[in-house]
Amino acid sequence: MIADRVRKFFVIGFVIVFFSYLFGPLLLMSVSAFNSSAFPRVSPFECFTVEWFAVLAQDATLMEGLRNSLFIGFGVVLIAVPMGLAGALMLTQVNPRVRPWYYTVVISPILIPGVVLGISTLVFWDRLGTMFGASYDSIFYDGIFLTIVGQSTFIAAYAMLVFISRLQRFDTAQEEAALDLGATNVQAFRKVLLPFLKPAIGSAAVLAFLASFENYNTTVFTIVSESTLTTVLASKVRYGINPSISALAVVIVVLTLVGAVFYEILQRREAAAAKASEAVARGETATRAQQAALYADPAVIIALLVFIAGFGTVYFAGTLGVDECKVAVKEEKQRLARERTKMRQSLEMFKGAAPGVQTAPATTAPKVRAKGTEGYENVFAPSNLEETVDSDSPAQQKQQEQPEEKVESPGKSQFQNIFDPANLQQQSGSGGTN
Amino acid sequence: MSADVELNDVWIKFGDFVAARDVNITIEGGEFFSFLGPSGCGKTTLLRAVSGFLEPSQGTIKIGGQNMAGIGPNKRPTALIFQNLALFPLMAVWENIAFALEVRGMGKAARRKKADELLELIALPGQGDKLVHELSGGQKQRVAIARALAAEPEVLLLDEPLSALDLKLRQHMRTELRAIQQRVGITFIYITHDQGEALTMSDQVAVMREGIIEQVGDGNNIYDHPATSFVASFVGENNLFRGRITGIDGDYAMVDTNVGPLKARMTKTNGEVPLKFNDDAFVFVRPESLKFANGVNYENTVRARIAHQEFEGHFWQVYLDVAQAEKRISMSLVNDGQELGHETGSEVTLGFTPDLAVALPEGPLAAGE
């Protein structure tokens, strides 16, 4: 009994830890995309905002990279999928004794580091370009072309693996039957083998696209002067990031989730349909339960989507007040800063109000400074500083107004504003917002 | 249209392995011809050579008098029905049937019409729009036949097409196949390891062992006049007595066996008897040829003890131990309403006439004999 409970505890604990490990970073990143804080972070969560998505959409270099990545992805699909198919078909045709060698050769691009593939692609096409005396704006030096070619070398091997596993389930007698019935080799391929391989072609294309889209190691060399999403991201990370990168991550995660969910729906529907038609073949009529199974999953998914949409709407309603929230956050920051200064100020006041208790240097020091300020015409006046520090932020303008309010305080006129709380406030305030 | 198929000195080798050796067979146009043999005897290989999926290492194959060397399977006037049928799972039934017409470029409407006609022929009218996996085993079988017939072959090749069916369906399909063959009137070449199928359907049967054709003949001939010990032991049940020839008397041989002297008929090949004095010989007697002597004076008698008997409805199966024989022998007696008359364990005398026994030269036997 106790052992059972302990085991259960550990299993649940492990599951929690495991999933936190898997999804924790994604979750934190997603949350940070909606935080108005200028640095991607979750805590403190300042204001809920979708402005980073707008920032993302306006980021020209990122969008350029994304466009290139999509283009390269499609290019890689167009090259790698037929290449993988050809490689897999070849594997079924070669002599069994040669087969292991052939397999090793065609699979090797997966084992070779992407960096090596990138450099070798670059060098190879450069040599080729030199041989033909091509100029630097010819195809031999075109980053997009080189990247498509370079990525295809190993992505074709991925596609081939997909095709091999599908081909292993192909009954070669079907091909023979087609030939026997008078089909040419091309007809047998087109009418019998290709329809059978259709699902694998789809899988291989998706796999090839994703592998291309996320590739960095090879791309960073072959892209030359162009950029892809991954290279832009990498350079951004190097030179400082903002939450628009988190926003991009959210977009990608959501797209992936939606894709996965729809794929699952399709799969289940097909399985249910196959089951139902097999039942028909056995002479049973499809039971209500089986028919219901055809529609159950879409219903669940629709409910889920409605829920997500509702959740989103509620949050969007909250974002309408995002500007007020930002102002509130800034005011809160200023208030905190003011409190800090007040504390310091009152400490000073306390020191000034009790000269008898204080030691001599403490009371003479401000006087010495006061003399200096007189002589140099307020050259160290805090108001001087106020004007040089960038003053277009409204919070700072407010701060500038504050000294006037406190002009009456006796210590100030006497010490020429040297202990003006705004001095400190400004320093801490500007440090906080930048 | 039906065509003769001629195999002349055909050898098929895979490295050191010989799948067919010196095969010489002539199959008349319109004949139902079966290759019968245990699995691995090379019959499927021979069929693939006829259909064009492999070339013989030596010898020629002629179909309709034309040498088929170098002609691919899609150019030969043959259609093959595969062991697993190899229907196209992603096509509807009618598309399967019309595949041969599609690759010839026939229009869709004409294809559909032809497919519907063939569906009538195989007694599956109106099932054209179903998918293959929605059909039962027997229906798939018939669709495979229709698909092959749609190609209008002169020779239809069938590679154990009934082996996947259950017994009832198999027996039904035998009659059906024979009926279809007679309706379309083309040459059928049928591969099987099931002697029942071969004997019931075929005009001619070739019995094969390890790539060698042991005997060619009609079912009756094969069963009653086996040419070799392999044929005698493979086709039907047979009891075997080993011995040595002590005399030849025309078509009959006197054999001194371990159960006593027996007289048996010999099968002539090319007008000559295969045995001579002092040869080692096998005497085969079918279970249904053995009778209880019960005082009748038979030329051949064997003393035996009843070990076990089974009542099978229309006949009795009786197993007997013979003192010097290495194997238990069996006899079947037609159930004519009479009692068997002998108890298990009792000593009996069995009798049979020389015409119902066959003496053959010693040779290889079918597995399990």
Tab-separated table of N, CA and C in Angstrom, chain B residues 296-344:
chain	number	residue	atom	x	y	z
B	296	VAL	N	-11.567	-65.233	-49.474
B	296	VAL	CA	-11.426	-65.140	-50.925
B	296	VAL	C	-9.956	-65.366	-51.278
B	297	ASN	N	-9.703	-65.986	-52.389
B	297	ASN	CA	-8.336	-66.318	-52.757
B	297	ASN	C	-7.730	-65.219	-53.634
B	298	TYR	N	-6.986	-64.280	-53.024
B	298	TYR	CA	-6.328	-63.199	-53.756
B	298	TYR	C	-4.931	-63.638	-54.179
B	299	GLU	N	-4.430	-63.045	-55.273
B	299	GLU	CA	-3.073	-63.367	-55.731
B	299	GLU	C	-2.041	-62.810	-54.769
B	300	ASN	N	-2.361	-61.599	-54.196
B	300	ASN	CA	-1.452	-60.994	-53.222
B	300	ASN	C	-2.146	-60.945	-51.867
B	301	THR	N	-1.456	-61.419	-50.848
B	301	THR	CA	-2.022	-61.307	-49.503
B	301	THR	C	-0.963	-60.786	-48.547
B	302	VAL	N	-1.457	-60.041	-47.529
B	302	VAL	CA	-0.565	-59.490	-46.504
B	302	VAL	C	-1.215	-59.740	-45.156
B	303	ARG	N	-0.439	-60.267	-44.207
B	303	ARG	CA	-0.947	-60.469	-42.847
B	303	ARG	C	-0.736	-59.182	-42.057
B	304	ALA	N	-1.748	-58.745	-41.356
B	304	ALA	CA	-1.614	-57.488	-40.595
B	304	ALA	C	-2.518	-57.529	-39.373
B	305	ARG	N	-2.258	-56.585	-38.436
B	305	ARG	CA	-3.075	-56.490	-37.233
B	305	ARG	C	-3.689	-55.098	-37.201
B	306	ILE	N	-5.007	-55.032	-36.940
B	306	ILE	CA	-5.689	-53.735	-36.939
B	306	ILE	C	-5.229	-52.936	-35.723
B	307	ALA	N	-4.650	-51.735	-35.994
B	307	ALA	CA	-4.129	-50.931	-34.898
B	307	ALA	C	-5.144	-49.873	-34.475
B	308	HIS	N	-5.961	-49.462	-35.423
B	308	HIS	CA	-6.747	-48.252	-35.154
B	308	HIS	C	-7.747	-48.106	-36.288
B	309	GLN	N	-8.977	-47.731	-35.992
B	309	GLN	CA	-9.902	-47.492	-37.101
B	309	GLN	C	-10.718	-46.230	-36.873
B	310	GLU	N	-10.997	-45.550	-37.966
B	310	GLU	CA	-11.756	-44.304	-37.877
B	310	GLU	C	-12.947	-44.381	-38.811
B	311	PHE	N	-14.093	-43.955	-38.304
B	311	PHE	CA	-15.289	-43.917	-39.140
B	311	PHE	C	-15.422	-42.503	-39.699
B	312	GLU	N	-15.418	-42.384	-41.022
B	312	GLU	CA	-15.421	-41.046	-41.633
B	312	GLU	C	-16.743	-40.747	-42.316
B	313	GLY	N	-17.758	-41.527	-42.049
B	313	GLY	CA	-19.048	-41.277	-42.679
B	313	GLY	C	-19.224	-42.141	-43.907
B	314	HIS	N	-18.728	-41.622	-45.033
B	314	HIS	CA	-18.927	-42.411	-46.253
B	314	HIS	C	-17.887	-43.517	-46.419
B	315	PHE	N	-16.890	-43.531	-45.563
B	315	PHE	CA	-15.962	-44.680	-45.597
B	315	PHE	C	-15.310	-44.907	-44.237
B	316	TRP	N	-14.725	-46.060	-44.103
B	316	TRP	CA	-13.942	-46.403	-42.915
B	316	TRP	C	-12.480	-46.246	-43.248
B	317	GLN	N	-11.728	-45.673	-42.328
B	317	GLN	CA	-10.279	-45.618	-42.481
B	317	GLN	C	-9.692	-46.575	-41.439
B	318	VAL	N	-8.968	-47.581	-41.920
B	318	VAL	CA	-8.421	-48.587	-41.004
B	318	VAL	C	-6.892	-48.560	-41.094
B	319	TYR	N	-6.229	-48.483	-39.936
B	319	TYR	CA	-4.756	-48.480	-39.900
B	319	TYR	C	-4.283	-49.817	-39.368
B	320	LEU	N	-3.281	-50.391	-40.052
B	320	LEU	CA	-2.832	-51.728	-39.680
B	320	LEU	C	-1.319	-51.773	-39.536
B	321	ASP	N	-0.878	-52.627	-38.596
B	321	ASP	CA	0.561	-52.872	-38.441
B	321	ASP	C	0.924	-54.146	-39.180
B	322	VAL	N	1.971	-54.056	-39.957
B	322	VAL	CA	2.466	-55.248	-40.663
B	322	VAL	C	3.825	-55.584	-40.059
B	323	ALA	N	4.028	-56.872	-39.761
B	323	ALA	CA	5.197	-57.298	-38.997
B	323	ALA	C	6.497	-56.682	-39.503
B	324	GLN	N	6.849	-56.872	-40.775
B	324	GLN	CA	8.173	-56.458	-41.233
B	324	GLN	C	8.209	-55.063	-41.865
B	325	ALA	N	7.035	-54.464	-42.063
B	325	ALA	CA	7.029	-53.150	-42.726
B	325	ALA	C	7.416	-52.062	-41.729
B	326	GLU	N	8.152	-51.050	-42.225
B	326	GLU	CA	8.613	-50.006	-41.303
B	326	GLU	C	7.512	-49.008	-40.987
B	327	LYS	N	6.487	-49.011	-41.829
B	327	LYS	CA	5.425	-48.023	-41.635
B	327	LYS	C	4.081	-48.698	-41.509
B	328	ARG	N	3.216	-48.054	-40.732
B	328	ARG	CA	1.838	-48.497	-40.613
B	328	ARG	C	1.165	-48.329	-41.980
B	329	ILE	N	0.321	-49.289	-42.367
B	329	ILE	CA	-0.383	-49.128	-43.636
B	329	ILE	C	-1.840	-48.760	-43.365
B	330	SER	N	-2.502	-48.274	-44.392
B	330	SER	CA	-3.893	-47.863	-44.201
B	330	SER	C	-4.775	-48.407	-45.310
B	331	MET	N	-6.022	-48.625	-45.011
B	331	MET	CA	-6.975	-49.024	-46.039
B	331	MET	C	-8.275	-48.260	-45.825
B	332	SER	N	-8.968	-47.957	-46.919
B	332	SER	CA	-10.275	-47.336	-46.783
B	332	SER	C	-11.331	-48.239	-47.386
B	333	LEU	N	-12.405	-48.404	-46.642
B	333	LEU	CA	-13.489	-49.271	-47.076
B	333	LEU	C	-14.743	-48.438	-47.198
B	334	VAL	N	-15.406	-48.556	-48.335
B	334	VAL	CA	-16.637	-47.796	-48.537
B	334	VAL	C	-17.668	-48.236	-47.514
B	335	ASN	N	-18.367	-47.297	-46.941
B	335	ASN	CA	-19.426	-47.617	-45.983
B	335	ASN	C	-20.653	-48.062	-46.772
B	336	ASP	N	-20.835	-49.384	-46.838
B	336	ASP	CA	-21.970	-49.902	-47.610
B	336	ASP	C	-23.082	-50.370	-46.674
B	337	GLY	N	-23.064	-49.828	-45.464
B	337	GLY	CA	-24.125	-50.192	-44.519
B	337	GLY	C	-23.816	-51.433	-43.711
B	338	GLN	N	-22.768	-52.155	-44.100
B	338	GLN	CA	-22.389	-53.380	-43.385
B	338	GLN	C	-21.431	-53.046	-42.244
B	339	GLU	N	-21.392	-53.912	-41.246
B	339	GLU	CA	-20.409	-53.774	-40.175
B	339	GLU	C	-19.019	-54.058	-40.743
B	340	LEU	N	-17.991	-53.494	-40.118
B	340	LEU	CA	-16.618	-53.733	-40.575
B	340	LEU	C	-16.262	-55.206	-40.393
B	341	GLY	N	-16.732	-55.826	-39.295
B	341	GLY	CA	-16.552	-57.261	-39.089
B	341	GLY	C	-15.252	-57.643	-38.416
B	342	HIS	N	-14.374	-56.677	-38.150
B	342	HIS	CA	-13.118	-57.007	-37.468
B	342	HIS	C	-12.888	-56.019	-36.343
B	343	GLU	N	-12.445	-56.541	-35.209
B	343	GLU	CA	-12.184	-55.702	-34.040
B	343	GLU	C	-10.774	-55.131	-34.118
B	344	THR	N	-10.565	-53.994	-33.463
B	344	THR	CA	-9.213	-53.446	-33.333
B	344	THR	C	-8.372	-54.453	-32.557
